[in-house]
Structure formats: C-alpha cells, structure tokens
Amino acid sequence: MNMLATILEQISGMRLPLYAVTVTVPRWPDTPALLMLHWHGFRKARHYAQPHAPLHEQSIPGSALQFNTRWTRFDDIEASVLDAAWQLGAWDIERRDRRGCNTIGASEQEALECRQAFGDNPFMPGDEDHLVSEAPDRGDMMALAARKGYVKWQFRPVRDGVWRSVAEDDTLAADGSREPPCPLSPRELTEPECAPVIYRFGRIERLILP
C-alpha cells in the first residue's frame, strides 16, 4: 500500500497545495481504506439550481480514493501513513480510533464524525459537490464503520502544502520534505481509544527570539 506515490501523483495532476490528508478504514480486517486529500484553492462556480446566477468563489472539492490492498493488521496501513507523512514533512500525525456510532449510547456527534470521516456531507445529504470521489465502496465502508467502528489518521503536509511558508521545523529539507526511512513505528491498536494518539515528527533545535 504505497500511499505516498498516490498522493504525489494527485498533487502533480491537481497542481494545488494540500491543506490536509486523511486516511480512514473500518475497524474490520481486509476492508478498503479511504484516502482523502483536502486542497487549498477556489474556483468560480454558480449553484447548479440557478444557472443564470452570478459566479461566486467556491472551495476546490476534495479528492477521495479507495485502496483495495489486502491487509490483516492495522500496522500495515499505519506504516504506510507514517511513511507518507514523514516524507511529506508533516509536523505530526493524529490517530483517532472510534467505536461504531450505532452502539447503544452513542451520541449524535459520534454519528456526525463517522459520516465526515468517510467524506459524507451530513448537512446536505446526497450533495457530492464537496468531493471528487474515486471510491465506489465509500457508502458500504461508512455503513460497516457505523457498526464496527473505524480508525482515522490525519496529517498536514509541508511539502507541496499550504503550510510550507509557516513551517518551523529543523528536520525538514528546503522543499519541506524529509528523507526516508521514517524513524517511528506503528503503535498497537487494541480497544477503541478515548483520546487521540499523536505521532510527533517535527522538532526545533534553534532558539527562536520574539
């Protein structure tokens, strides 16, 4: 599962800076993984129901891609995410491990977060304008996650990202990247975690004066 190569291919095609990258997978072995790329940029558009309305600026839709690589351990996916985040210069990765929102006692907020994790727009059901999807099983993945739970990783890249101009990190090359291999290893995932797990990559060794 080479997520880095896929992300770089998408960057080359879009020619836009990335704001964030998320990877989500249902908490069930050998299921597809969903990669979502959140772009920073705007385009001129008008509402589809008002073809003669004035043009207005609209955010560039995110990209959703599906990985069907066979896997049996979450470590397999996490190692690929760690490698991509490391080489793309992310300061850290946040991992959130969520229970199924169909669980008795689950809140509306949990259901909302589950839908957002799989690229659904809970405020406008059926509206896909916010996403360009190449993930045919996204709905089934979300339904499985609602029953079994899901794991989501998120990072903000510096290389080819909107964060390059503000990055303060002594581990980065001039273009915001890092050389492999990634020095961190996946952490075991057991029961759903209440708090996020943070993998820290960046560091600052110089003195920054106000």
Short mmCIF file of N, CA and C in Angstrom, two decimals, residues 41-105:
data_model
loop_
_atom_site.label_atom_id
_atom_site.label_comp_id
_atom_site.label_asym_id
_atom_site.label_seq_id
_atom_site.Cartn_x
_atom_site.Cartn_y
_atom_site.Cartn_z
N GLY A 41 -7.68 25.97 -2.28
CA GLY A 41 -7.87 26.71 -3.52
C GLY A 41 -9.35 26.97 -3.76
N PHE A 42 -9.63 27.86 -4.70
CA PHE A 42 -11.01 28.23 -5.01
C PHE A 42 -11.20 28.25 -6.52
N ARG A 43 -12.46 28.11 -6.94
CA ARG A 43 -12.82 28.16 -8.35
C ARG A 43 -14.09 28.98 -8.50
N LYS A 44 -14.30 29.52 -9.69
CA LYS A 44 -15.52 30.25 -9.99
C LYS A 44 -16.63 29.25 -10.33
N ALA A 45 -17.78 29.39 -9.68
CA ALA A 45 -18.89 28.46 -9.92
C ALA A 45 -20.19 29.16 -9.61
N ARG A 46 -21.29 28.56 -10.07
CA ARG A 46 -22.62 29.03 -9.71
C ARG A 46 -23.44 27.83 -9.27
N HIS A 47 -24.46 28.07 -8.47
CA HIS A 47 -25.28 26.98 -7.96
C HIS A 47 -25.97 26.28 -9.11
N TYR A 48 -25.95 24.92 -9.06
CA TYR A 48 -26.50 24.15 -10.17
C TYR A 48 -27.99 24.42 -10.39
N ALA A 49 -28.72 24.82 -9.33
CA ALA A 49 -30.16 25.07 -9.46
C ALA A 49 -30.45 26.48 -9.96
N GLN A 50 -29.41 27.31 -10.09
CA GLN A 50 -29.59 28.69 -10.54
C GLN A 50 -28.57 28.98 -11.66
N PRO A 51 -28.80 28.44 -12.85
CA PRO A 51 -27.79 28.52 -13.92
C PRO A 51 -27.47 29.94 -14.37
N HIS A 52 -28.36 30.90 -14.11
CA HIS A 52 -28.11 32.28 -14.54
C HIS A 52 -27.64 33.18 -13.39
N ALA A 53 -27.41 32.60 -12.23
CA ALA A 53 -26.94 33.38 -11.08
C ALA A 53 -25.49 33.81 -11.31
N PRO A 54 -25.05 34.89 -10.64
CA PRO A 54 -23.65 35.34 -10.79
C PRO A 54 -22.68 34.27 -10.29
N LEU A 55 -21.51 34.25 -10.88
CA LEU A 55 -20.45 33.34 -10.43
C LEU A 55 -19.96 33.76 -9.05
N HIS A 56 -19.60 32.79 -8.23
CA HIS A 56 -19.03 33.07 -6.92
C HIS A 56 -17.88 32.10 -6.67
N GLU A 57 -17.02 32.44 -5.73
CA GLU A 57 -15.88 31.58 -5.43
C GLU A 57 -16.33 30.41 -4.57
N GLN A 58 -15.85 29.23 -4.93
CA GLN A 58 -16.21 28.00 -4.23
C GLN A 58 -14.94 27.20 -3.97
N SER A 59 -14.86 26.59 -2.80
CA SER A 59 -13.67 25.78 -2.48
C SER A 59 -13.51 24.63 -3.47
N ILE A 60 -12.25 24.33 -3.80
CA ILE A 60 -11.96 23.19 -4.66
C ILE A 60 -12.40 21.91 -3.94
N PRO A 61 -13.15 21.04 -4.59
CA PRO A 61 -13.58 19.80 -3.93
C PRO A 61 -12.39 18.94 -3.51
N GLY A 62 -12.54 18.22 -2.42
CA GLY A 62 -11.52 17.28 -2.00
C GLY A 62 -11.50 16.06 -2.92
N SER A 63 -10.45 15.26 -2.80
CA SER A 63 -10.32 14.04 -3.60
C SER A 63 -10.42 12.83 -2.68
N ALA A 64 -11.23 11.85 -3.07
CA ALA A 64 -11.38 10.62 -2.30
C ALA A 64 -10.96 9.44 -3.16
N LEU A 65 -10.02 8.64 -2.66
CA LEU A 65 -9.51 7.50 -3.41
C LEU A 65 -9.56 6.25 -2.54
N GLN A 66 -9.84 5.14 -3.15
CA GLN A 66 -10.01 3.89 -2.41
C GLN A 66 -8.83 2.96 -2.66
N PHE A 67 -8.29 2.38 -1.57
CA PHE A 67 -7.23 1.37 -1.65
C PHE A 67 -7.85 0.01 -1.35
N ASN A 68 -7.64 -0.94 -2.24
CA ASN A 68 -8.17 -2.28 -2.05
C ASN A 68 -7.09 -3.30 -1.71
N THR A 69 -5.92 -2.83 -1.30
CA THR A 69 -4.82 -3.72 -0.94
C THR A 69 -5.23 -4.62 0.23
N ARG A 70 -4.94 -5.91 0.13
CA ARG A 70 -5.29 -6.85 1.20
C ARG A 70 -4.44 -6.57 2.43
N TRP A 71 -5.05 -6.64 3.62
CA TRP A 71 -4.32 -6.44 4.87
C TRP A 71 -5.01 -7.21 5.99
N THR A 72 -4.24 -7.56 7.02
CA THR A 72 -4.78 -8.27 8.19
C THR A 72 -4.51 -7.54 9.50
N ARG A 73 -3.55 -6.61 9.49
CA ARG A 73 -3.19 -5.86 10.69
C ARG A 73 -3.25 -4.37 10.40
N PHE A 74 -3.74 -3.60 11.38
CA PHE A 74 -3.77 -2.15 11.21
C PHE A 74 -2.37 -1.58 11.05
N ASP A 75 -1.37 -2.30 11.56
CA ASP A 75 0.02 -1.86 11.40
C ASP A 75 0.38 -1.69 9.93
N ASP A 76 -0.19 -2.54 9.07
CA ASP A 76 0.13 -2.47 7.65
C ASP A 76 -0.28 -1.12 7.07
N ILE A 77 -1.45 -0.65 7.46
CA ILE A 77 -1.93 0.64 6.97
C ILE A 77 -1.18 1.78 7.65
N GLU A 78 -1.01 1.66 8.97
CA GLU A 78 -0.37 2.75 9.71
C GLU A 78 1.06 2.98 9.25
N ALA A 79 1.77 1.92 8.92
CA ALA A 79 3.15 2.08 8.45
C ALA A 79 3.19 2.89 7.16
N SER A 80 2.22 2.66 6.27
CA SER A 80 2.17 3.41 5.02
C SER A 80 1.82 4.88 5.26
N VAL A 81 0.92 5.14 6.22
CA VAL A 81 0.56 6.52 6.55
C VAL A 81 1.75 7.24 7.20
N LEU A 82 2.43 6.57 8.11
CA LEU A 82 3.60 7.17 8.76
C LEU A 82 4.66 7.54 7.74
N ASP A 83 4.91 6.64 6.79
CA ASP A 83 5.93 6.90 5.78
C ASP A 83 5.55 8.10 4.93
N ALA A 84 4.27 8.18 4.51
CA ALA A 84 3.83 9.31 3.69
C ALA A 84 3.94 10.63 4.45
N ALA A 85 3.48 10.63 5.69
CA ALA A 85 3.50 11.86 6.48
C ALA A 85 4.94 12.31 6.75
N TRP A 86 5.82 11.37 7.03
CA TRP A 86 7.22 11.69 7.29
C TRP A 86 7.86 12.34 6.06
N GLN A 87 7.73 11.70 4.90
CA GLN A 87 8.38 12.21 3.70
C GLN A 87 7.74 13.50 3.19
N LEU A 88 6.46 13.73 3.50
CA LEU A 88 5.80 14.96 3.09
C LEU A 88 5.97 16.09 4.12
N GLY A 89 6.77 15.83 5.16
CA GLY A 89 7.16 16.90 6.08
C GLY A 89 6.14 17.27 7.14
N ALA A 90 5.16 16.41 7.42
CA ALA A 90 4.16 16.72 8.45
C ALA A 90 4.81 16.89 9.81
N TRP A 91 4.30 17.83 10.60
CA TRP A 91 4.80 18.01 11.97
C TRP A 91 4.43 16.82 12.84
N ASP A 92 3.22 16.29 12.64
CA ASP A 92 2.77 15.13 13.41
C ASP A 92 1.63 14.42 12.68
N ILE A 93 1.21 13.30 13.23
CA ILE A 93 0.02 12.57 12.78
C ILE A 93 -0.89 12.38 13.99
N GLU A 94 -2.18 12.56 13.75
CA GLU A 94 -3.16 12.26 14.78
C GLU A 94 -3.95 11.02 14.36
N ARG A 95 -4.01 10.04 15.27
CA ARG A 95 -4.80 8.84 15.02
C ARG A 95 -5.99 8.81 15.97
N ARG A 96 -7.17 8.67 15.40
CA ARG A 96 -8.39 8.56 16.20
C ARG A 96 -9.04 7.20 15.95
N ASP A 97 -9.31 6.51 17.01
CA ASP A 97 -9.89 5.17 16.96
C ASP A 97 -11.29 5.26 17.57
N ARG A 98 -12.31 5.09 16.74
CA ARG A 98 -13.68 5.33 17.17
C ARG A 98 -14.52 4.06 17.18
N ARG A 99 -15.41 3.96 18.14
CA ARG A 99 -16.36 2.86 18.17
C ARG A 99 -17.46 3.12 17.14
N GLY A 100 -18.27 2.11 16.86
CA GLY A 100 -19.37 2.29 15.93
C GLY A 100 -20.42 3.23 16.49
N CYS A 101 -20.92 4.11 15.63
CA CYS A 101 -21.90 5.08 16.12
C CYS A 101 -23.29 4.47 16.24
N ASN A 102 -23.46 3.22 15.79
CA ASN A 102 -24.73 2.51 16.01
C ASN A 102 -24.77 1.84 17.38
N THR A 103 -23.69 2.01 18.15
CA THR A 103 -23.62 1.45 19.50
C THR A 103 -24.64 2.14 20.41
N ILE A 104 -25.25 1.37 21.28
CA ILE A 104 -26.19 1.95 22.23
C ILE A 104 -25.48 3.00 23.09
N GLY A 105 -26.07 4.17 23.19
CA GLY A 105 -25.48 5.25 23.97
C GLY A 105 -24.59 6.19 23.17
#
